[in-house]
């Protein structure tokens, strides 16, 4: 028997700007006061990038460390002074000073010994540590029964730098052990997003956008037979759109989308979602809402859930990755050499190159794969130096003037002619397809096209499948 509702809310950096935005957070919490609440905070806007850039500059001895630390401290203390009232302001300032003092030796280690991956993870975590102090103390000053909780004490992960994976069983146990007693006391835990710890005690990161992941891990761990749970991700947009509005002016809000469709969009460039954040909530069928922090219209949001009640469209949305590189490995010698694809994946993995898409001809004499622009040099160098893919018997070609389109929709499954309609629409728009791939799930069709054709291609497909029409209004 369900006896209550738990809501995990994530507030992004764009929600933590000034007194007005903090007051908006307070007003939001009043609307959900009947539920048990857990809040997750991102770093202030741009702080994580600043910490990464600072670390790299320190490694190269190109920065005044004391001056940069003072700037970081001033940004957070100025905000704390602006938004926190009464004696809690002084407590927040002392806590910020404590965090800066902990950050300083980590940065000095970079100056002396270089920027090791585990050291960068530790330094990157300070953005959330600082912002969460301000959010928690602000809400406490406003009369909310809040408590600061570090995700270091909650989330156990693997040890991969920058992109660790949660150890869900151990994490669930720890979250229940720490968070549920706080909720029983009617407290609101305010949790740092983005990072956790490995089994050796090192700070680990959940990947860029990992605060969303923190929220869904918490929701996964807090759902039980007595409580329903949902996640609300507060962003600076209404939700997921049918296409990039900068490239397709008629793109509109997607009201409902399945877990599978949302995962595809997240992987293929929908920056609103961490690519892995859907995984834990799908396991327990927990709904997620993406809501606009600047527009509190209760009916204006995207809901991610297990099923769609409104009328389905064949294609739900179009995602795009603009800055990619297409690499083709080809040669007759590949036909007689088994395990070529496996060796390719292994080689790229060992060199920390992520393969976004792969396409192989039926003759087996060539493999085309897609990587990001930032990974292309590593990929080409690895191939050239590989004994298996050496230039003597295999040609390696690179094209870096391309972009990737991903057409997503659960309605494509068992619907005849979808690929034909896509190709025909692109043909009429004079867009040439350079490579194509479709997964066995039939949830998406991925296309590589010339970068200059990207906008024209998106508009052609958007029009072909009538994605400008708001089907929820029709239903």
Coordinates of C-alpha atoms in Angstrom, one line a residue:
X1 CA 0.0 0.0 0.0
X2 CA 1.4 3.4 -1.1
X3 CA 1.5 5.9 1.8
X4 CA 3.3 8.8 0.3
X5 CA 5.2 10.5 -2.5
X6 CA 8.9 11.2 -2.7
X7 CA 10.2 13.8 -5.2
X8 CA 13.8 14.2 -6.2
X9 CA 14.4 17.7 -7.7
X10 CA 17.6 18.7 -9.5
X11 CA 18.4 22.4 -9.9
X12 CA 20.9 23.2 -12.6
X13 CA 23.5 25.9 -12.6
X14 CA 21.1 28.3 -14.5
X15 CA 18.7 28.1 -11.4
X16 CA 21.4 29.4 -9.0
X17 CA 22.1 32.9 -10.3
X18 CA 20.8 35.6 -8.0
X19 CA 18.3 36.4 -5.2
X20 CA 15.4 36.2 -7.6
X21 CA 16.3 32.7 -8.8
X22 CA 16.7 31.5 -5.2
X23 CA 13.3 32.9 -4.3
X24 CA 11.9 31.0 -7.2
X25 CA 13.3 27.8 -5.8
X26 CA 11.6 28.6 -2.5
X27 CA 8.3 29.1 -4.3
X28 CA 8.6 25.9 -6.1
X29 CA 9.2 23.9 -2.9
X30 CA 6.0 25.4 -1.4
X31 CA 4.0 23.8 -4.3
X32 CA 5.4 20.3 -3.4
X33 CA 5.3 20.7 0.4
X34 CA 3.0 17.7 0.9
X35 CA 5.7 15.3 -0.5
X36 CA 9.0 14.2 0.9
X37 CA 11.7 16.1 -0.9
X38 CA 15.3 15.5 -1.8
X39 CA 17.1 18.3 -3.7
X40 CA 20.2 17.9 -5.9
X41 CA 22.4 20.9 -6.8
X42 CA 24.6 21.5 -9.8
X43 CA 27.6 23.9 -9.7
X44 CA 27.0 27.5 -10.4
X45 CA 26.9 28.2 -14.2
X46 CA 30.4 27.8 -15.8
X47 CA 32.2 26.9 -12.6
X48 CA 33.1 23.3 -13.5
X49 CA 34.5 24.4 -16.8
X50 CA 36.5 27.1 -15.0
X51 CA 37.9 24.5 -12.6
X52 CA 39.0 22.3 -15.5
X53 CA 40.6 25.2 -17.4
X54 CA 42.3 26.4 -14.2
X55 CA 43.7 22.9 -13.6
X56 CA 45.2 22.7 -17.1
X57 CA 46.7 26.2 -16.8
X58 CA 48.2 25.4 -13.5
X59 CA 49.8 22.3 -14.9
X60 CA 51.5 24.4 -17.5
X61 CA 52.4 27.1 -14.9
X62 CA 50.4 29.7 -16.8
X63 CA 48.3 31.2 -14.1
X64 CA 48.4 33.1 -10.8
X65 CA 46.9 30.5 -8.4
X66 CA 46.2 32.8 -5.5
X67 CA 44.4 35.3 -7.8
X68 CA 42.2 32.5 -9.4
X69 CA 41.3 31.1 -6.0
X70 CA 40.3 34.6 -4.8
X71 CA 38.1 35.0 -7.9
X72 CA 36.4 31.7 -7.3
X73 CA 35.9 32.5 -3.6
X74 CA 34.5 36.0 -4.4
X75 CA 31.9 34.6 -6.8
X76 CA 30.5 32.2 -4.2
X77 CA 30.8 34.5 -1.2
X78 CA 29.1 37.4 -3.2
X79 CA 26.2 35.1 -4.0
X80 CA 26.0 33.9 -0.4
X81 CA 25.9 37.4 0.9
X82 CA 23.2 38.4 -1.6
X83 CA 20.8 35.5 -0.9
X84 CA 21.3 34.3 2.7
X85 CA 19.9 36.3 5.6
X86 CA 20.5 36.3 9.4
X87 CA 23.3 34.5 11.1
X88 CA 23.3 31.6 8.6
X89 CA 25.1 33.9 6.2
X90 CA 28.2 33.8 8.4
X91 CA 28.0 30.0 8.6
X92 CA 27.8 29.7 4.8
X93 CA 30.8 32.0 4.4
X94 CA 32.9 29.9 6.8
X95 CA 31.9 26.7 5.0
X96 CA 32.8 28.3 1.6
X97 CA 36.2 29.3 3.1
X98 CA 36.7 25.7 4.3
X99 CA 36.1 24.3 0.8
X100 CA 38.4 26.8 -0.8
X101 CA 41.1 25.8 1.7
X102 CA 40.6 22.2 0.8
X103 CA 40.8 23.0 -2.9
X104 CA 44.0 24.9 -2.6
X105 CA 46.4 22.0 -1.9
X106 CA 44.8 19.9 -4.6
X107 CA 45.6 22.7 -7.1
X108 CA 49.2 23.1 -5.7
X109 CA 49.7 19.3 -6.3
X110 CA 48.8 19.9 -10.0
X111 CA 51.5 22.7 -10.1
X112 CA 54.1 20.4 -8.5
X113 CA 53.2 16.9 -9.9
X114 CA 50.9 17.4 -12.9
X115 CA 47.3 16.8 -13.6
X116 CA 46.5 13.2 -13.0
X117 CA 42.9 12.0 -13.9
X118 CA 42.0 11.3 -10.3
X119 CA 43.2 14.8 -9.2
X120 CA 41.1 16.4 -11.9
X121 CA 38.0 14.5 -10.6
X122 CA 38.6 15.8 -7.1
X123 CA 39.1 19.4 -8.3
X124 CA 36.0 19.2 -10.5
X125 CA 33.8 18.2 -7.6
X126 CA 34.3 21.5 -5.8
X127 CA 31.8 23.4 -7.9
X128 CA 28.9 21.3 -6.5
X129 CA 30.3 21.4 -3.0
X130 CA 30.3 25.2 -3.0
X131 CA 26.9 25.7 -4.7
X132 CA 25.2 23.2 -2.4
X133 CA 26.4 25.0 0.7
X134 CA 24.7 28.2 -0.6
X135 CA 21.5 26.5 -1.6
X136 CA 21.1 24.6 1.7
X137 CA 21.9 27.6 3.9
X138 CA 19.6 29.9 1.9
X139 CA 16.6 27.5 2.3
X140 CA 17.4 27.0 6.0
X141 CA 17.3 30.8 6.4
X142 CA 13.9 30.8 4.6
X143 CA 12.5 28.4 7.2
X144 CA 13.0 25.1 5.5
X145 CA 14.3 22.2 7.5
X146 CA 17.2 21.4 5.2
X147 CA 20.5 19.5 5.7
X148 CA 23.6 19.4 3.6
X149 CA 24.5 15.9 2.4
X150 CA 27.6 15.1 0.3
X151 CA 27.1 12.6 -2.5
X152 CA 30.6 11.3 -1.6
X153 CA 28.8 9.6 1.4
X154 CA 26.0 8.2 -0.8
X155 CA 27.2 7.1 -4.2
X156 CA 29.7 4.3 -4.7
X157 CA 31.2 4.0 -8.2
X158 CA 33.7 2.3 -10.4
X159 CA 37.1 4.0 -10.7
X160 CA 37.1 5.3 -14.3
X161 CA 38.2 8.9 -14.5
X162 CA 35.6 11.4 -15.5
X163 CA 32.9 8.8 -16.3
X164 CA 32.5 6.4 -13.4
X165 CA 29.5 4.1 -13.2
X166 CA 27.5 3.7 -10.0
X167 CA 27.6 0.5 -8.0
X168 CA 23.8 0.4 -7.6
X169 CA 23.4 -2.2 -4.9
X170 CA 26.0 -0.6 -2.5
X171 CA 24.7 2.9 -3.4
X172 CA 21.1 2.0 -2.8
X173 CA 22.0 0.5 0.6
X174 CA 23.9 3.6 1.6
X175 CA 21.2 6.1 0.4
X176 CA 18.5 4.2 2.4
X177 CA 20.8 4.2 5.4
X178 CA 21.4 8.0 5.3
X179 CA 18.5 9.6 3.5
X180 CA 15.4 7.8 4.7
X181 CA 16.0 8.6 8.4
X182 CA 16.3 12.3 7.4
X183 CA 13.1 12.1 5.5
X184 CA 11.4 10.4 8.5
X185 CA 12.4 13.5 10.5
X186 CA 10.8 15.7 7.9
X187 CA 14.1 17.1 6.8
X188 CA 15.0 18.0 3.2
X189 CA 18.4 16.7 2.2
X190 CA 20.2 19.0 -0.2
X191 CA 22.7 16.8 -2.0
X192 CA 25.8 17.6 -4.1
X193 CA 25.4 16.4 -7.6
X194 CA 27.9 15.1 -10.2
X195 CA 30.3 13.1 -8.0
X196 CA 30.7 10.1 -5.8
X197 CA 33.5 7.9 -4.6
X198 CA 35.1 4.6 -5.5
X199 CA 35.8 1.7 -3.2
X200 CA 39.3 3.1 -2.5
X201 CA 37.8 6.4 -1.3
X202 CA 38.8 8.5 -4.3
X203 CA 36.4 11.2 -5.6
X204 CA 34.9 10.1 -8.9
X205 CA 32.7 11.9 -11.5
X206 CA 29.5 10.6 -13.1
X207 CA 30.3 12.4 -16.4
X208 CA 29.4 15.8 -17.7
X209 CA 25.7 16.5 -16.8
X210 CA 26.1 14.0 -14.0
X211 CA 23.9 15.9 -11.6
X212 CA 20.9 14.5 -13.5
X213 CA 22.4 11.1 -13.0
X214 CA 22.8 11.8 -9.2
X215 CA 19.0 12.6 -9.1
X216 CA 17.9 9.4 -10.8
X217 CA 20.2 7.3 -8.7
X218 CA 18.7 8.8 -5.6
X219 CA 15.2 8.2 -6.9
X220 CA 16.0 4.6 -7.8
X221 CA 17.2 4.0 -4.2
X222 CA 14.3 5.7 -2.5
X223 CA 11.4 3.9 -4.2
X224 CA 9.9 1.0 -2.3
X225 CA 6.5 -0.6 -1.6
X226 CA 5.3 2.3 0.5
X227 CA 6.4 5.3 -1.6
X228 CA 6.0 6.3 -5.2
X229 CA 8.9 8.4 -6.5
X230 CA 9.4 10.9 -9.3
X231 CA 12.2 13.1 -10.5
X232 CA 11.9 16.7 -11.6
X233 CA 14.8 18.2 -13.5
X234 CA 14.6 22.0 -13.5
X235 CA 16.3 23.4 -16.6
X236 CA 16.3 26.6 -18.6
X237 CA 14.0 25.2 -21.3
X238 CA 10.5 23.7 -21.3
X239 CA 11.7 20.2 -22.1
X240 CA 12.7 18.0 -25.0
X241 CA 11.9 19.4 -28.4
X242 CA 11.2 17.6 -31.8
X243 CA 14.5 19.2 -33.2
X244 CA 17.1 21.8 -32.5
X245 CA 15.1 25.1 -32.5
X246 CA 18.1 26.9 -33.9
X247 CA 17.9 24.8 -37.0
X248 CA 14.2 24.1 -37.2
X249 CA 12.0 27.1 -36.1
X250 CA 8.8 25.0 -36.0
X251 CA 10.3 22.5 -33.4
X252 CA 7.9 22.1 -30.5
X253 CA 7.7 20.5 -27.1
X254 CA 7.5 16.8 -26.7
X255 CA 4.9 16.2 -24.0
X256 CA 5.4 12.5 -23.4
X257 CA 8.3 10.2 -24.4
X258 CA 9.3 6.7 -23.5
X259 CA 12.5 5.7 -21.6
X260 CA 13.9 4.1 -24.8
X261 CA 13.3 7.2 -26.9
X262 CA 14.8 9.5 -24.3
X263 CA 17.9 7.3 -24.0
X264 CA 18.4 7.5 -27.8
X265 CA 18.0 11.3 -27.8
X266 CA 20.4 11.7 -24.9
X267 CA 23.1 9.5 -26.5
X268 CA 22.8 11.3 -29.8
X269 CA 23.3 14.8 -28.6
X270 CA 20.2 16.0 -26.6
X271 CA 22.2 18.0 -24.1
X272 CA 19.3 18.2 -21.7
X273 CA 19.9 14.7 -20.4
X274 CA 22.9 12.7 -19.2
X275 CA 23.2 9.7 -21.5
X276 CA 23.0 7.2 -18.6
X277 CA 20.5 9.0 -16.3
X278 CA 17.5 7.1 -17.7
X279 CA 19.0 3.6 -16.8
X280 CA 18.2 3.5 -13.1
X281 CA 14.7 5.0 -13.3
X282 CA 13.7 2.7 -16.1
X283 CA 14.6 -0.3 -14.0
X284 CA 12.0 0.8 -11.4
X285 CA 9.5 2.6 -13.8
X286 CA 10.1 6.0 -12.1
X287 CA 8.7 9.0 -14.1
X288 CA 10.9 12.0 -14.9
X289 CA 9.7 15.5 -15.7
X290 CA 11.8 18.1 -17.4
X291 CA 10.5 21.5 -16.4
X292 CA 11.4 25.1 -17.2
X293 CA 12.7 27.0 -14.2
X294 CA 11.9 30.3 -16.0
X295 CA 8.3 29.3 -16.8
X296 CA 6.4 27.6 -14.0
X297 CA 3.4 26.7 -16.2
X298 CA 2.2 23.4 -14.6
X299 CA 1.2 22.0 -17.9
X300 CA 4.4 22.9 -19.8
X301 CA 6.9 20.1 -19.5
X302 CA 8.2 16.8 -20.9
X303 CA 7.4 13.6 -19.1
X304 CA 9.6 10.5 -19.5
X305 CA 7.9 7.3 -18.5
X306 CA 7.3 3.7 -19.5
X307 CA 4.3 4.2 -21.7
X308 CA 2.7 6.9 -23.8
X309 CA -1.0 7.4 -23.5
X310 CA -1.3 10.0 -26.2
X311 CA -1.4 9.2 -29.9
X312 CA 1.9 8.0 -31.2
X313 CA 3.8 9.5 -34.1
X314 CA 6.0 7.3 -36.2
X315 CA 9.0 9.7 -35.6
X316 CA 9.2 11.5 -32.3
X317 CA 12.3 13.7 -32.7
X318 CA 15.5 14.5 -34.6
X319 CA 18.8 14.8 -32.7
X320 CA 22.0 16.0 -34.3
X321 CA 25.7 16.0 -33.6
X322 CA 27.3 18.7 -35.6
X323 CA 31.1 18.3 -34.8
X324 CA 31.9 14.7 -35.7
X325 CA 34.4 12.9 -37.9
X326 CA 33.9 9.9 -40.2
X327 CA 36.7 7.4 -40.5
X328 CA 36.7 4.6 -43.0
X329 CA 39.0 1.6 -42.8
X330 CA 39.0 -0.3 -46.1
X331 CA 41.0 -2.9 -48.0
X332 CA 40.6 -6.3 -49.6
X333 CA 42.9 -7.8 -46.9
X334 CA 40.1 -7.2 -44.3
X335 CA 37.9 -9.8 -45.9
X336 CA 40.1 -12.7 -44.9
X337 CA 41.0 -11.4 -41.5
X338 CA 38.4 -12.4 -38.8
X339 CA 37.6 -10.2 -35.9
X340 CA 38.3 -6.9 -37.6
X341 CA 35.4 -5.1 -35.9
X342 CA 36.3 -6.5 -32.5
X343 CA 39.9 -5.4 -33.0
X344 CA 38.8 -1.9 -34.0
X345 CA 36.6 -1.5 -30.9
X346 CA 39.4 -2.8 -28.7
X347 CA 41.9 -0.4 -30.2
X348 CA 39.7 2.6 -29.9
X349 CA 38.8 1.7 -26.3
X350 CA 42.4 1.4 -25.3
X351 CA 43.0 4.9 -26.6
X352 CA 40.0 6.4 -24.9
X353 CA 38.2 7.1 -28.2
X354 CA 34.4 6.8 -28.1
X355 CA 32.8 5.3 -31.2
X356 CA 29.4 7.0 -31.8
X357 CA 28.2 5.0 -34.7
X358 CA 29.5 2.1 -36.9
X359 CA 28.5 1.0 -40.4
X360 CA 30.0 -2.0 -42.3
X361 CA 29.5 -3.1 -45.9
X362 CA 28.2 -6.6 -46.6
X363 CA 31.4 -7.4 -48.5
X364 CA 33.4 -6.8 -45.3
X365 CA 36.1 -4.9 -47.1
X366 CA 35.4 -1.6 -45.2
X367 CA 34.2 -0.3 -41.9
X368 CA 33.0 3.2 -41.3
X369 CA 32.8 4.7 -37.8
X370 CA 32.0 8.0 -36.3
X371 CA 34.0 9.8 -33.5
X372 CA 33.8 13.3 -32.1
X373 CA 36.1 16.0 -33.5
X374 CA 38.1 16.0 -30.3
X375 CA 38.8 12.3 -30.6
X376 CA 39.7 12.2 -34.3
X377 CA 43.5 12.8 -33.9
X378 CA 43.7 10.0 -31.3
X379 CA 41.7 7.7 -33.5
X380 CA 43.9 8.2 -36.6
X381 CA 47.1 8.0 -34.6
X382 CA 46.0 4.7 -33.1
X383 CA 45.1 3.2 -36.4
X384 CA 48.3 4.3 -38.1
X385 CA 50.4 2.8 -35.3
X386 CA 48.4 -0.5 -35.1
X387 CA 50.1 -3.6 -36.6
X388 CA 46.6 -4.9 -37.6
X389 CA 45.4 -1.7 -39.3
X390 CA 48.8 -0.6 -40.8
X391 CA 48.7 1.3 -44.0
X392 CA 50.4 -1.4 -46.1
X393 CA 47.3 -3.4 -46.6
X394 CA 44.5 -1.1 -45.3
X395 CA 43.6 2.4 -46.4
X396 CA 42.5 4.8 -43.7
X397 CA 40.3 7.8 -44.8
X398 CA 39.0 10.6 -42.7
X399 CA 36.2 13.1 -43.4
X400 CA 35.7 15.9 -40.9
X401 CA 33.2 18.0 -42.8
X402 CA 30.2 15.8 -41.7
X403 CA 27.4 15.8 -39.1
X404 CA 25.2 13.0 -37.7
X405 CA 21.4 12.9 -37.7
X406 CA 19.5 10.6 -35.5
X407 CA 15.8 10.1 -36.3
X408 CA 14.1 8.6 -33.2
X409 CA 10.7 7.1 -32.6
X410 CA 9.2 4.0 -31.0
X411 CA 6.5 4.2 -33.7
X412 CA 9.1 3.3 -36.4
X413 CA 9.0 -0.3 -35.2
X414 CA 6.9 -2.4 -37.5
X415 CA 6.0 0.6 -39.6
X416 CA 6.8 0.0 -43.3
X417 CA 8.6 2.5 -45.4
X418 CA 10.1 4.8 -42.8
X419 CA 13.6 4.6 -44.1
X420 CA 12.3 5.1 -47.6
X421 CA 10.4 8.3 -46.6
X422 CA 13.5 9.6 -44.9
X423 CA 15.7 9.0 -47.9
X424 CA 13.1 10.4 -50.3
X425 CA 12.7 13.6 -48.2
X426 CA 16.5 14.1 -48.2
X427 CA 16.7 13.4 -51.9
X428 CA 14.1 16.1 -52.6
X429 CA 16.1 18.5 -50.4
X430 CA 19.3 17.6 -52.4
X431 CA 21.0 16.1 -49.3
X432 CA 23.3 13.2 -49.9
X433 CA 23.6 10.4 -47.3
X434 CA 27.2 9.5 -46.7
X435 CA 26.6 6.6 -44.2
X436 CA 23.6 5.0 -42.6
X437 CA 22.9 2.7 -39.6
X438 CA 19.9 1.3 -37.9
X439 CA 19.8 -0.6 -34.6
X440 CA 17.9 -3.9 -34.2
X441 CA 15.6 -2.1 -31.7
X442 CA 14.2 -0.1 -34.7
X443 CA 14.1 3.0 -32.4
X444 CA 16.4 5.1 -34.5
X445 CA 18.0 5.6 -37.9
X446 CA 21.3 7.4 -37.9
X447 CA 22.6 9.2 -41.0
X448 CA 25.9 10.9 -41.8
X449 CA 25.6 13.9 -44.1
X450 CA 27.7 16.9 -45.1
X451 CA 27.9 19.5 -42.3
X452 CA 26.7 22.2 -44.6
X453 CA 23.5 20.2 -45.3
X454 CA 22.5 19.8 -41.7
X455 CA 19.8 22.4 -41.4
X456 CA 18.3 21.6 -44.7
X457 CA 18.1 17.9 -43.8
X458 CA 16.5 18.5 -40.4
X459 CA 13.9 20.7 -41.9
X460 CA 13.1 18.2 -44.7
X461 CA 12.6 15.3 -42.2
X462 CA 10.7 17.5 -39.7
X463 CA 8.3 18.4 -42.5
X464 CA 8.0 14.9 -43.9
X465 CA 6.8 13.5 -40.6
X466 CA 4.7 16.5 -39.6
X467 CA 6.7 17.0 -36.4
X468 CA 5.5 20.7 -36.3
X469 CA 2.1 19.4 -35.3
X470 CA 1.3 19.2 -31.6
X471 CA -0.3 15.8 -31.3
X472 CA -1.1 16.2 -27.6
X473 CA -3.4 19.1 -28.5
X474 CA -5.1 16.9 -31.1
X475 CA -5.7 14.0 -28.7

